Tab-separated table of C-alpha atoms in Angstrom:
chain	number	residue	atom	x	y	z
A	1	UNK	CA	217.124	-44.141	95.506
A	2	UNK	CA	213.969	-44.771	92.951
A	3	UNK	CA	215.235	-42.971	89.570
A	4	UNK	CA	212.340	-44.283	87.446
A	5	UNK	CA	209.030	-46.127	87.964
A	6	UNK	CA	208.733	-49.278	87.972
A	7	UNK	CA	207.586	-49.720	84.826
A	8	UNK	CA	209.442	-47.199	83.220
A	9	UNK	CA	212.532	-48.817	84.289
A	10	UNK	CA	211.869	-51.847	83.355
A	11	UNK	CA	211.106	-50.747	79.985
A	12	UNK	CA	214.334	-49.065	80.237
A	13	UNK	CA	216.319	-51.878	81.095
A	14	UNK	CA	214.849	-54.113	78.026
A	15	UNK	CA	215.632	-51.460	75.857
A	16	UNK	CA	219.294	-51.691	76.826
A	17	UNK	CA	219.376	-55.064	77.115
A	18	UNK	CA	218.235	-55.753	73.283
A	19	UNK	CA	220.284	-52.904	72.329
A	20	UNK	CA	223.601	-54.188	73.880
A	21	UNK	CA	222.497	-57.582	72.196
A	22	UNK	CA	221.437	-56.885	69.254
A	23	UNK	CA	224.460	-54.271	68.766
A	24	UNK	CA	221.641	-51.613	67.159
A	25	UNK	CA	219.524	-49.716	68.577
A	26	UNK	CA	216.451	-48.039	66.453
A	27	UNK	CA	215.246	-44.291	66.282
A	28	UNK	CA	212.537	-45.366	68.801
A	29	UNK	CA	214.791	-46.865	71.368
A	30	UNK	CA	216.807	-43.768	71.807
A	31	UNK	CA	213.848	-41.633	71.976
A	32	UNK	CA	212.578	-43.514	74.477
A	33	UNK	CA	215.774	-43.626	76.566
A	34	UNK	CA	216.129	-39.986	76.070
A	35	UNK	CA	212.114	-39.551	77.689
A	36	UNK	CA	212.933	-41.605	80.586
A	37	UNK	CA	216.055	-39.369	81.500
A	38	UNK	CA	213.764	-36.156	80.780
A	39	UNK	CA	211.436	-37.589	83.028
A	40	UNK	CA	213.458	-37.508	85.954
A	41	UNK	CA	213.001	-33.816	86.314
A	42	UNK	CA	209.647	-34.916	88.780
A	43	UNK	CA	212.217	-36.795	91.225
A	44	UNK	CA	214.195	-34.060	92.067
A	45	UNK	CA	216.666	-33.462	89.252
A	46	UNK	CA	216.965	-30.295	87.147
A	47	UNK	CA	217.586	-29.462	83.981
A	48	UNK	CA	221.340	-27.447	84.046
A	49	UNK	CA	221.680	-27.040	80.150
A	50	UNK	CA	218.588	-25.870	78.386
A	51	UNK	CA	218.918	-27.520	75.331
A	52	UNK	CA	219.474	-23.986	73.122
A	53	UNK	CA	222.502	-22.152	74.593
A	54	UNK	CA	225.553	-22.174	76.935
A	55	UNK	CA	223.926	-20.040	79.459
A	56	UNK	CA	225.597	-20.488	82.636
A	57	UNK	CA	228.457	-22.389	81.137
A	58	UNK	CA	231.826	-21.227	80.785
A	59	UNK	CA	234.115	-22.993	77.965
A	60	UNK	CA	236.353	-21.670	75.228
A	61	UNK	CA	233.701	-20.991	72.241
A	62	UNK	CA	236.886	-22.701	69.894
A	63	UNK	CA	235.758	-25.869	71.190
A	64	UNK	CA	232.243	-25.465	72.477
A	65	UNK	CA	228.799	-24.843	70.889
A	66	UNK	CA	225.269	-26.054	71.259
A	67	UNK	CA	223.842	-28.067	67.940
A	68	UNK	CA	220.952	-30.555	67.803
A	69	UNK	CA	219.812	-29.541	71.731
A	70	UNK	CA	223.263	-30.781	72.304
A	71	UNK	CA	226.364	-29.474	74.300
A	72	UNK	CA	228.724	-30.110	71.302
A	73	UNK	CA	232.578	-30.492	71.914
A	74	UNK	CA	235.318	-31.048	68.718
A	75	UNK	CA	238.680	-30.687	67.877
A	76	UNK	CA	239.860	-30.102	64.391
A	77	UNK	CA	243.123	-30.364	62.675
A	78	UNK	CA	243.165	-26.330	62.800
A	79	UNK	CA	241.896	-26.501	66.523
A	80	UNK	CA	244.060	-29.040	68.082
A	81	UNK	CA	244.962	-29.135	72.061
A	82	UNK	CA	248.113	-28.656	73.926
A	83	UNK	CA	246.105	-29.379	76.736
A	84	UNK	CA	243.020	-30.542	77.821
A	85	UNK	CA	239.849	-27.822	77.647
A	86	UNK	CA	236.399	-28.118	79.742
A	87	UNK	CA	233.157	-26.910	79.481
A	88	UNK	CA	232.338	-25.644	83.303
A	89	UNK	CA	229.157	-25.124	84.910
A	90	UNK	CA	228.822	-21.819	86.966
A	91	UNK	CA	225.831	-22.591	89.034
A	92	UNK	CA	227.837	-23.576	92.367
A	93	UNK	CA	230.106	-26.425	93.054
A	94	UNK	CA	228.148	-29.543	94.215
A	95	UNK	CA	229.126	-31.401	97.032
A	96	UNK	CA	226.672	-34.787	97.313
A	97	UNK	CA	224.666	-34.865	94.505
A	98	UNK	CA	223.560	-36.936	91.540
A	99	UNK	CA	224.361	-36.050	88.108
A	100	UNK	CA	222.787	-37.372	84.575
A	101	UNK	CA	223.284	-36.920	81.165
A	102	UNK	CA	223.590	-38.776	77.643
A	103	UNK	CA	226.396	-38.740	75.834
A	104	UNK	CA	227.782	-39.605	72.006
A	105	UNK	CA	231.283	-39.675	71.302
A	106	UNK	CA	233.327	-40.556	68.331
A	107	UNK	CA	235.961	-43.121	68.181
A	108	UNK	CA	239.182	-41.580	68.133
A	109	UNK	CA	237.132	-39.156	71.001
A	110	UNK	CA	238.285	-38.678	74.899
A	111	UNK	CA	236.479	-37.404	77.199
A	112	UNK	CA	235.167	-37.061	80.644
A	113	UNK	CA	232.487	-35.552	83.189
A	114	UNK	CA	234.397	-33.897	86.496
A	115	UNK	CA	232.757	-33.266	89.704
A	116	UNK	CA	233.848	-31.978	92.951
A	117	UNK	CA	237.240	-30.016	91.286
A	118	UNK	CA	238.878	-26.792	91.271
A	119	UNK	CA	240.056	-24.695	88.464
A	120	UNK	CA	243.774	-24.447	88.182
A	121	UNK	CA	245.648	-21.400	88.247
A	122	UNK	CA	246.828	-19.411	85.519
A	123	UNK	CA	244.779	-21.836	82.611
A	124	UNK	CA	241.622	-20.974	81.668
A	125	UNK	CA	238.840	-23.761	80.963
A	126	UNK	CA	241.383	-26.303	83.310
A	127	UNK	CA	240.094	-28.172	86.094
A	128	UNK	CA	241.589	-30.640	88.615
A	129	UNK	CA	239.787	-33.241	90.289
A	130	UNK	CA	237.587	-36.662	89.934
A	131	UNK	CA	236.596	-37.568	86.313
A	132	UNK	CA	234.228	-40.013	85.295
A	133	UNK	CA	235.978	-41.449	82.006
A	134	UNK	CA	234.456	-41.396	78.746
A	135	UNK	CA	236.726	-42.841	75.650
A	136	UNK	CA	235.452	-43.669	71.983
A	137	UNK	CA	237.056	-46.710	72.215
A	138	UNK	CA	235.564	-47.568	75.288
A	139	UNK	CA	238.700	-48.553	77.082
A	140	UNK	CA	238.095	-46.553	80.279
A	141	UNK	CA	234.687	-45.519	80.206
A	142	UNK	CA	233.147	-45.265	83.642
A	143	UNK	CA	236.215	-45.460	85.326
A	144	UNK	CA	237.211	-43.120	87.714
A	145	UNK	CA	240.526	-40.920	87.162
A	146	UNK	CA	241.453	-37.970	88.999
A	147	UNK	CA	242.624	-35.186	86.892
A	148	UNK	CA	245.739	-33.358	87.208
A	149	UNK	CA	245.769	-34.903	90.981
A	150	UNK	CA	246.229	-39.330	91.653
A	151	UNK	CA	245.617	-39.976	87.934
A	152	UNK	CA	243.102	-43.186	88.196
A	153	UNK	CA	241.460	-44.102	91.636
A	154	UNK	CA	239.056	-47.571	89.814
A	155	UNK	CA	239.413	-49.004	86.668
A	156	UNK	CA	235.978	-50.122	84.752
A	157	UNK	CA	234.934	-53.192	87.056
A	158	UNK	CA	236.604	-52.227	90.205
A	159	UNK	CA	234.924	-50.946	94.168
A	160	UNK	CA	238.309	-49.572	95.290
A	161	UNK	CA	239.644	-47.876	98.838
A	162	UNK	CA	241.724	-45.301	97.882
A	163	UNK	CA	244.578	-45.096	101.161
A	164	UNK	CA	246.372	-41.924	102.035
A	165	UNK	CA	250.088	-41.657	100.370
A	166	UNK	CA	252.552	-43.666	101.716
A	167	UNK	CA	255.761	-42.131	99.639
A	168	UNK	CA	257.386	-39.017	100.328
A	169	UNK	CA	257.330	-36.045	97.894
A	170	UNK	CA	254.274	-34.822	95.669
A	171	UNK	CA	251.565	-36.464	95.065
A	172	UNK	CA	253.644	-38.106	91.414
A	173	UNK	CA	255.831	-39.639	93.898
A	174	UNK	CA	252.752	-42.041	94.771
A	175	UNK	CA	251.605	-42.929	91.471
A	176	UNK	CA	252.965	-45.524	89.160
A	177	UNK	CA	251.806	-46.771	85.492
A	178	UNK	CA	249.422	-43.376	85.935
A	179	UNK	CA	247.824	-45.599	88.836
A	180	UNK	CA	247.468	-44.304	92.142
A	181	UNK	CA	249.780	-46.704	94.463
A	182	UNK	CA	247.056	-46.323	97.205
A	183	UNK	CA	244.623	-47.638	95.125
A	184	UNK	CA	243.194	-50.700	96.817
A	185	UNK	CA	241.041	-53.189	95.331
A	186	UNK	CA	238.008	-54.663	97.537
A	187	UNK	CA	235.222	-55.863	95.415
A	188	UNK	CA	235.552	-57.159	91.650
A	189	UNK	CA	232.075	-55.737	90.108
A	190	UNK	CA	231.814	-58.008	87.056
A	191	UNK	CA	234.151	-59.495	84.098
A	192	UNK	CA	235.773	-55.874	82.551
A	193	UNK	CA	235.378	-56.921	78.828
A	194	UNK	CA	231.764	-58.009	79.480
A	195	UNK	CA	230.947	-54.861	81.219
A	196	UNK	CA	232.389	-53.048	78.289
A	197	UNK	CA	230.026	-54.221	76.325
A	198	UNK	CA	226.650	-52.654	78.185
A	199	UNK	CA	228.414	-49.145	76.204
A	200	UNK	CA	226.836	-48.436	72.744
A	201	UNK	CA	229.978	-47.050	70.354
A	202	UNK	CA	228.907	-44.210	68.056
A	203	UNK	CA	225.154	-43.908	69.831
A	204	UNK	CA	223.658	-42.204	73.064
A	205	UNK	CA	224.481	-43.510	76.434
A	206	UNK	CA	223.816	-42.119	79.716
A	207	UNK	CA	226.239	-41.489	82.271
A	208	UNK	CA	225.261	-41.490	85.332
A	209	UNK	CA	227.518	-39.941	88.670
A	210	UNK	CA	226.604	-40.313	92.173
A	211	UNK	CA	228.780	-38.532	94.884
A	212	UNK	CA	227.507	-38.680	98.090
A	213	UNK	CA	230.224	-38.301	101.336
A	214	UNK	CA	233.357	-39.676	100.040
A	215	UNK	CA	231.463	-42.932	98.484
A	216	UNK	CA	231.587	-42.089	94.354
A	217	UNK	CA	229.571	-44.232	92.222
A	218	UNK	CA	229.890	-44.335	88.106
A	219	UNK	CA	227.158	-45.693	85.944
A	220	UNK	CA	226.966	-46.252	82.327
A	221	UNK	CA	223.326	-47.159	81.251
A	222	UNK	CA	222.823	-48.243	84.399
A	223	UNK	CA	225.513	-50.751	84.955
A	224	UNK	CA	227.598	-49.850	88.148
A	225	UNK	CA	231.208	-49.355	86.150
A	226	UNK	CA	233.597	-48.436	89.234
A	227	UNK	CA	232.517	-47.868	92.750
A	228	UNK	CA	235.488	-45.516	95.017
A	229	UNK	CA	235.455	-45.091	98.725
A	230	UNK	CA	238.065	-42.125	99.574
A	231	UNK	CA	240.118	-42.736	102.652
A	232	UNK	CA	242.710	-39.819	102.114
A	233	UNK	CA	241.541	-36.927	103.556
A	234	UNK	CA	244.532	-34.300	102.703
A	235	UNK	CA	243.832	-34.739	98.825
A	236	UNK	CA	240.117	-35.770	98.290
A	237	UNK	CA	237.441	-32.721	97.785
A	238	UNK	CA	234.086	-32.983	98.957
A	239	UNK	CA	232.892	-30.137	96.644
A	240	UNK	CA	233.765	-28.356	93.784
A	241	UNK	CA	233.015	-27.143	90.047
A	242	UNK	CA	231.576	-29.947	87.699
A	243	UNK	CA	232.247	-29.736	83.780
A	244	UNK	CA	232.658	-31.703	80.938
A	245	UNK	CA	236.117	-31.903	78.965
A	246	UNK	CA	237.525	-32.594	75.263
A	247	UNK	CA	241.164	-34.450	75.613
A	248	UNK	CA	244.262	-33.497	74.235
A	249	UNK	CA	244.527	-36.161	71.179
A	250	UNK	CA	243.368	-36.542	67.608
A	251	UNK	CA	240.301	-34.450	65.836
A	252	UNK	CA	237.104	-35.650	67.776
A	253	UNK	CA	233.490	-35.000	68.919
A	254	UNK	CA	231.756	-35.647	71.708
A	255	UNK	CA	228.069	-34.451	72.540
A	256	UNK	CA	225.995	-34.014	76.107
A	257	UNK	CA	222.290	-33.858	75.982
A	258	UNK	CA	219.790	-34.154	79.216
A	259	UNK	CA	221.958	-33.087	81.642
A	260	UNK	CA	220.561	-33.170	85.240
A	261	UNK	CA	221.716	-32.415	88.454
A	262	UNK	CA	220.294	-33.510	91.942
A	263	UNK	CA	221.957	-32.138	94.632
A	264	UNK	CA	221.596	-34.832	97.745
C-alpha cells in the first residue's frame, strides 16, 4: 500500500538515512518527519489522539497526561509499578488495520504499542495480547511479544510461523527463556545489530503496525523489524483493544505523538 508520495517518501527516506548516519538529526528533520506522518490523514488514516487531551482514552491519570501535543507516559520514584499500566483507546477494537505514530522514549524506558488484545479481569488499565516492543535501550524494539499470553512470537530481524502448542498444560508450559517454543523461524530480515541501528535513542521515531488476517508486520522508520504469520488458531485474536503501555521497571518516560489509525 502507497503511504506517501513519491517524492515525499523519498525525502523521507534521506532524512532517515542521514539521520541514522550522521547519529543527529536537526530541528528541521523532525519537523519534517512529523509533516509526512500528518500527511497521511488524505490516504485513509485518522487522527485517534487530538493532540490536546485524552478524550476517548482510558489510562490511570498517575501515569498519563498530554504535554507538548504529546500522549505523555512516566514513572517516578513516588509512582513506581507493580505491574505494567496502559493507556487504552475506546473507539472499538480493530481487527485489520494499520496503525502510526511517533514515539520518544528515555533510556532506562519500556514500552510498547498493543493491538488486537483484551483487558484482563479484575486489573484496571491491563491488557493481554500482541505488543509491538519499544525499549530505551533499543534491545527489542519492533519485535513482537505477546503480553500476558506466548511472551515473544519474533525477535527484531526475524519473519516467524508461530505453530500451535505442542506441550500439555497452560500456555507457560510452551514457553521457554520467555520464548514461545512454537516460534518458528522462516526468513532472516537483515543483520539484528545493523537493524538496530535505523532507531534514533532519545529522538522521535515512528512506529509503524500493520495487522491484516493473521500476517502482523512491525516497522520502525520504515525498516520492516519482525514480520509474524499466526498458525495457532485457539490463542491468536483477530481483534481487540489497542493501547500503549509504561513497563514495570525504573523511573521513565515515554511520549506518542501523530497517532493514526487505518482500519483495512
Amino acid at each position: 500500500m502507497k503511504l506517501f508520495s513519491n517524492v515525499t517518501y523519498l525525502a523521507l527516506c534521506s532524512t532517515l538515512a542521514f539521520a541514522c548516519g550522521s547519529g543527529q538529526q536537526n530541528d528541521a528533520e523532525t519537523e519534517s518527519v512529523a509533516e509526512a506522518i500528518q500527511g497521511q490523514a488524505n490516504d485513509g488514516f485518522v487522527q485517534i489522539f487530538d493532540g490536546t487531551s485524552l478524550n476517548g482514552w482510558d489510562g490511570d491519570p498517575t501515569y498519563w497526561r498530554v504535554e507538548e501535543g504529546a500522549i505523555v507516559g512516566e514513572i517516578t520514584e513516588e509512582t513506581k509499578l507493580d505491574r505494567n499500566h496502559f493507556i487504552i483507546w475506546q473507539g472499538g477494537q480493530p481487527g485489520d488495520f494499520e496503525f502510526k505514530a511517533e514515539f520518544k522514549i528515555t533510556e532506562a524506558g519500556n514500552s510498547g504499542v498493543n493491538y488486537r488484545s483484551e483487558p484482563v479481569e479484575d486489573l484496571p488499565h491491563a491488557l493481554r495480547g500482541y505488543q509491538a516492543d519499544i525499549d530505551g535501550k533499543n534491545n527489542y524494539t519492533g519485535q513482537n511479544y505477546e503480553e500476558r499470553k506466548r511472551t515473544t512470537l519474533a525477535y527484531i530481524g526475524q519473519k516467524t510461523k508461530i505453530n500451535p502448542q505442542e506441550k500439555e498444560g497452560n500456555l507457560r508450559a510452551n514457553v521457554e527463556r520467555n520464548a514461545w517454543l512454537g516460534l518458528e523461524v522462516v526468513e532472516e530480515l537483515g543483520d539484528r545489530e545493523e537493524m538496530k541501528k535505523v532507531v534514533r535513542s532519545n529522538d522521535w521515531n515512528e512506529i509503524h503496525i500493520v495487522a491484516k488476517g493473521n500476517r502482523l508486520q512491525h516497522y520502525v522508520n520504515g525498516t520492516l523489524m519482525s514480520d509474524v504469520t499466526d498458525e495457532d488458531p485457539a490463542n491468536r485474536s483477530m481483534k481487540g483493544y489497542l493501547g500503549m503501555q509504561v513497563h514495570v521497571g525504573p523511573p521513565m518516560q515515554v511520549a506518542y505523538r501523530n497517532v493514526y489509525l487505518k482500519e483495512l
